[in-house]
mmCIF file of C-alpha atoms (C1' of nucleotides) in Angstrom:
data_model
loop_
_atom_site.group_PDB
_atom_site.id
_atom_site.type_symbol
_atom_site.label_atom_id
_atom_site.label_comp_id
_atom_site.label_asym_id
_atom_site.label_seq_id
_atom_site.Cartn_x
_atom_site.Cartn_y
_atom_site.Cartn_z
ATOM 1 C CA MET M 1 52.209 -41.571 -2.961
ATOM 2 C CA SER M 2 55.665 -41.746 -5.621
ATOM 3 C CA THR M 3 57.918 -44.282 -4.057
ATOM 4 C CA ARG M 4 60.648 -43.608 -6.520
ATOM 5 C CA THR M 5 64.071 -43.536 -4.873
ATOM 6 C CA ARG M 6 65.466 -40.267 -5.086
ATOM 7 C CA TYR M 7 69.207 -41.052 -3.896
ATOM 8 C CA TRP M 8 71.670 -43.459 -5.053
ATOM 9 C CA LEU M 9 75.057 -44.392 -3.752
ATOM 10 C CA MET M 10 77.930 -45.263 -6.626
ATOM 11 C CA LYS M 11 80.728 -46.564 -6.325
ATOM 12 C CA SER M 12 84.142 -45.789 -7.940
ATOM 13 C CA GLU M 13 87.603 -46.782 -7.748
ATOM 14 C CA PRO M 14 89.451 -43.895 -6.826
ATOM 15 C CA GLU M 15 92.340 -45.162 -9.259
ATOM 16 C CA ASP M 16 90.226 -45.003 -11.436
ATOM 17 C CA PHE M 17 88.269 -42.423 -11.300
ATOM 18 C CA SER M 18 87.800 -40.136 -7.559
ATOM 19 C CA ILE M 19 85.823 -37.430 -6.479
ATOM 20 C CA ASP M 20 89.111 -35.597 -7.118
ATOM 21 C CA ASP M 21 88.384 -36.242 -10.991
ATOM 22 C CA LEU M 22 84.447 -35.800 -10.896
ATOM 23 C CA ALA M 23 85.570 -32.420 -9.322
ATOM 24 C CA ARG M 24 87.962 -31.497 -12.392
ATOM 25 C CA VAL M 25 85.379 -32.141 -14.846
ATOM 26 C CA LYS M 26 82.072 -31.757 -13.196
ATOM 27 C CA VAL M 27 80.182 -33.956 -15.508
ATOM 28 C CA GLU M 28 80.993 -37.333 -15.970
ATOM 29 C CA PRO M 29 79.000 -40.342 -18.000
ATOM 30 C CA TRP M 30 79.228 -43.224 -15.609
ATOM 31 C CA THR M 31 80.562 -46.084 -17.836
ATOM 32 C CA GLY M 32 81.336 -49.752 -17.739
ATOM 33 C CA VAL M 33 78.236 -50.663 -15.787
ATOM 34 C CA ARG M 34 78.200 -54.132 -16.561
ATOM 35 C CA ASN M 35 75.714 -55.961 -14.003
ATOM 36 C CA TYR M 36 72.316 -55.724 -14.183
ATOM 37 C CA GLN M 37 70.992 -55.070 -11.303
ATOM 38 C CA ALA M 38 73.162 -52.030 -11.488
ATOM 39 C CA ARG M 39 71.928 -50.820 -14.986
ATOM 40 C CA ASN M 40 67.912 -51.300 -14.156
ATOM 41 C CA PHE M 41 69.097 -49.003 -11.367
ATOM 42 C CA MET M 42 70.790 -46.483 -13.090
ATOM 43 C CA ARG M 43 67.364 -46.825 -15.767
ATOM 44 C CA ALA M 44 65.532 -45.850 -12.476
ATOM 45 C CA MET M 45 67.168 -42.726 -12.218
ATOM 46 C CA GLN M 46 65.867 -39.086 -12.376
ATOM 47 C CA LEU M 47 67.590 -35.639 -12.866
ATOM 48 C CA GLY M 48 68.330 -34.376 -9.597
ATOM 49 C CA ASP M 49 68.607 -36.888 -7.371
ATOM 50 C CA GLY M 50 70.975 -37.707 -4.844
ATOM 51 C CA VAL M 51 74.414 -40.036 -5.713
ATOM 52 C CA LEU M 52 76.406 -40.649 -2.571
ATOM 53 C CA PHE M 53 80.208 -41.348 -3.979
ATOM 54 C CA TYR M 54 81.711 -43.721 -2.392
ATOM 55 C CA HIS M 55 85.255 -44.948 -3.210
ATOM 56 C CA SER M 56 85.865 -48.477 -3.339
ATOM 57 C CA ASN M 57 88.717 -50.517 -3.632
ATOM 58 C CA ALA M 58 90.116 -47.727 -1.845
ATOM 59 C CA GLU M 59 92.488 -47.576 1.220
ATOM 60 C CA VAL M 60 89.607 -46.171 3.350
ATOM 61 C CA PRO M 61 87.179 -47.189 1.698
ATOM 62 C CA GLY M 62 83.708 -45.100 2.276
ATOM 63 C CA VAL M 63 81.386 -41.587 0.651
ATOM 64 C CA TYR M 64 84.293 -39.558 -0.547
ATOM 65 C CA GLY M 65 81.262 -36.507 -2.187
ATOM 66 C CA LEU M 66 77.929 -35.913 -3.159
ATOM 67 C CA ALA M 67 77.205 -35.578 -6.885
ATOM 68 C CA GLU M 68 73.738 -35.825 -8.719
ATOM 69 C CA VAL M 69 72.271 -37.571 -11.289
ATOM 70 C CA ALA M 70 72.523 -34.995 -14.380
ATOM 71 C CA SER M 71 70.878 -37.055 -17.452
ATOM 72 C CA ALA M 72 68.163 -39.478 -17.981
ATOM 73 C CA ALA M 73 69.653 -43.462 -18.838
ATOM 74 C CA TYR M 74 70.820 -43.656 -22.341
ATOM 75 C CA PRO M 75 73.170 -46.461 -24.212
ATOM 76 C CA ASP M 76 76.662 -46.625 -22.589
ATOM 77 C CA PRO M 77 78.792 -45.641 -26.057
ATOM 78 C CA SER M 78 81.704 -48.157 -24.731
ATOM 79 C CA GLN M 79 79.488 -51.253 -25.362
ATOM 80 C CA PHE M 80 80.137 -50.656 -28.914
ATOM 81 C CA ASP M 81 83.596 -50.148 -29.245
ATOM 82 C CA ARG M 82 85.515 -53.017 -29.825
ATOM 83 C CA LYS M 83 88.416 -51.256 -28.303
ATOM 84 C CA SER M 84 86.809 -50.330 -25.127
ATOM 85 C CA LYS M 85 87.592 -52.860 -22.154
ATOM 86 C CA TYR M 86 83.809 -52.790 -21.923
ATOM 87 C CA PHE M 87 83.067 -53.916 -25.469
ATOM 88 C CA ASP M 88 80.144 -56.279 -25.420
ATOM 89 C CA GLU M 89 79.849 -58.314 -28.648
ATOM 90 C CA LYS M 90 76.138 -58.874 -27.998
ATOM 91 C CA SER M 91 75.080 -55.656 -27.781
ATOM 92 C CA THR M 92 73.123 -54.216 -30.715
ATOM 93 C CA ARG M 93 72.788 -50.514 -31.447
ATOM 94 C CA GLU M 94 69.151 -51.862 -32.353
ATOM 95 C CA GLN M 95 68.931 -53.302 -28.991
ATOM 96 C CA PRO M 96 72.089 -51.616 -26.810
ATOM 97 C CA ARG M 97 72.302 -53.823 -23.191
ATOM 98 C CA TRP M 98 73.560 -51.352 -21.177
ATOM 99 C CA ASP M 99 72.704 -47.486 -20.175
ATOM 100 C CA LEU M 100 74.609 -45.479 -18.152
ATOM 101 C CA VAL M 101 73.692 -41.478 -16.378
ATOM 102 C CA ASP M 102 75.531 -39.109 -16.486
ATOM 103 C CA VAL M 103 76.853 -37.610 -12.782
ATOM 104 C CA ARG M 104 77.002 -34.281 -11.930
ATOM 105 C CA TYR M 105 80.149 -32.850 -9.170
ATOM 106 C CA VAL M 106 77.916 -31.283 -6.325
ATOM 107 C CA ARG M 107 80.428 -31.402 -3.446
ATOM 108 C CA THR M 108 83.379 -32.969 -1.720
ATOM 109 C CA LEU M 109 83.096 -34.131 2.085
ATOM 110 C CA LYS M 110 84.746 -32.411 4.932
ATOM 111 C CA ARG M 111 85.452 -36.096 5.949
ATOM 112 C CA ALA M 112 85.134 -38.583 4.455
ATOM 113 C CA ILE M 113 82.615 -41.126 5.853
ATOM 114 C CA THR M 114 84.055 -44.587 6.537
ATOM 115 C CA LEU M 115 82.698 -48.044 5.715
ATOM 116 C CA ASP M 116 83.204 -48.333 9.184
ATOM 117 C CA ASP M 117 81.609 -45.536 9.870
ATOM 118 C CA ILE M 118 78.575 -46.674 8.110
ATOM 119 C CA ARG M 119 79.060 -50.159 9.399
ATOM 120 C CA GLY M 120 78.248 -48.784 13.124
ATOM 121 C CA GLN M 121 74.967 -47.042 12.278
ATOM 122 C CA ALA M 122 74.030 -50.356 10.787
ATOM 123 C CA GLU M 123 70.674 -50.681 13.075
ATOM 124 C CA LYS M 124 69.785 -47.454 11.776
ATOM 125 C CA LEU M 125 70.008 -48.231 8.628
ATOM 126 C CA GLY M 126 68.568 -51.684 8.331
ATOM 127 C CA GLU M 127 69.492 -55.041 7.460
ATOM 128 C CA ASP M 128 68.116 -54.487 4.023
ATOM 129 C CA PHE M 129 71.161 -51.562 3.177
ATOM 130 C CA ALA M 130 72.902 -53.458 0.302
ATOM 131 C CA LEU M 131 76.218 -51.531 0.786
ATOM 132 C CA ILE M 132 76.829 -53.284 4.138
ATOM 133 C CA ARG M 133 75.040 -57.014 3.542
ATOM 134 C CA LYS M 134 77.095 -58.924 3.383
ATOM 135 C CA GLY M 135 78.817 -60.229 0.343
ATOM 136 C CA ASN M 136 77.667 -57.204 -1.642
ATOM 137 C CA ARG M 137 79.224 -56.447 -4.869
ATOM 138 C CA LEU M 138 76.718 -54.094 -6.497
ATOM 139 C CA SER M 139 78.677 -50.996 -7.780
ATOM 140 C CA VAL M 140 75.038 -48.976 -8.084
ATOM 141 C CA LEU M 141 72.360 -49.016 -5.303
ATOM 142 C CA PRO M 142 69.382 -47.228 -4.393
ATOM 143 C CA VAL M 143 69.628 -44.901 -0.783
ATOM 144 C CA THR M 144 66.073 -44.140 0.795
ATOM 145 C CA ALA M 145 65.952 -40.929 2.403
ATOM 146 C CA ALA M 146 66.032 -41.631 5.882
ATOM 147 C CA GLN M 147 69.482 -43.860 5.059
ATOM 148 C CA TRP M 148 70.770 -41.084 3.138
ATOM 149 C CA LYS M 149 70.273 -38.669 6.362
ATOM 150 C CA THR M 150 71.744 -40.991 8.416
ATOM 151 C CA ILE M 151 74.833 -41.237 6.899
ATOM 152 C CA LEU M 152 75.205 -37.671 5.891
ATOM 153 C CA SER M 153 75.121 -36.944 9.481
ATOM 154 C CA LEU M 154 78.178 -38.363 10.209
ATOM 155 C CA GLU M 155 80.398 -36.683 8.208
ATOM 156 C "C1'" DG Y 1 98.086 -60.631 -2.547
ATOM 157 C "C1'" DC Y 2 94.352 -63.458 -0.551
ATOM 158 C "C1'" DC Y 3 89.614 -64.982 -1.008
ATOM 159 C "C1'" DA Y 4 84.952 -65.351 0.351
ATOM 160 C "C1'" DA Y 5 81.072 -63.390 -2.293
ATOM 161 C "C1'" DC Y 6 78.689 -63.319 -6.350
ATOM 162 C "C1'" DG Y 7 77.083 -63.058 -11.413
ATOM 163 C "C1'" DT Y 8 77.165 -65.621 -15.583
ATOM 164 C "C1'" DT Y 9 78.000 -69.177 -19.089
ATOM 165 C "C1'" DG Y 10 77.832 -73.466 -20.796
ATOM 166 C "C1'" DG Y 11 77.170 -78.297 -20.517
ATOM 167 C "C1'" DC Y 12 74.086 -81.872 -20.111
ATOM 168 C "C1'" DG Q 1 66.733 -76.526 -15.239
ATOM 169 C "C1'" DC Q 2 70.552 -78.129 -12.596
ATOM 170 C "C1'" DC Q 3 75.350 -76.692 -11.650
ATOM 171 C "C1'" DA Q 4 80.248 -76.470 -12.257
ATOM 172 C "C1'" DA Q 5 83.248 -73.665 -14.081
ATOM 173 C "C1'" DC Q 6 84.998 -69.193 -14.252
ATOM 174 C "C1'" DG Q 7 85.601 -64.566 -13.918
ATOM 175 C "C1'" DT Q 8 85.157 -60.367 -11.158
ATOM 176 C "C1'" DT Q 9 84.346 -57.424 -7.283
ATOM 177 C "C1'" DG Q 10 85.890 -55.667 -3.092
ATOM 178 C "C1'" DG Q 11 87.164 -55.853 1.956
ATOM 179 C "C1'" DC Q 12 91.242 -56.917 4.430
#
DNA sequence: GCCAACGTTGGC
DNA sequence: GCCAACGTTGGC
């Protein structure tokens, strides 16, 4: 039995890049992740995996749309770009530190599923759901099929 | 803008 | 390996 995660949640600050931006460009390289855990999750992603598009640092934080993984993980070019704020001097082309995946727009939710909505299902989602764990700051995190279903049932 | 929580860095 | 200092995330 395969136990790979087929669903993920990815956070973006809407002032920086929102679901509307993704709807416009259709496919976006998920640049700028500089956290090893989040990077490792992206490395585990496979084409077609489902993504909950989450707005963080928003007026109303929550899931605003659906996307899907549109590439396998590959080195994030911004780590080599001296002019980028994501430049990492410890990264080399031979041994890149940071990967990303491309993310493709699927749809915008009819109504945002807010963080409050999601917290309301905490019991069903489980203590281990990283989004609602205290102090959690992970920007890319796995979602089980059951959690995916529970969250989308709130739309 | 505030601040709690967390990850990373670097001195020892 | 410990841990203080620092920077960042993200809700409020």
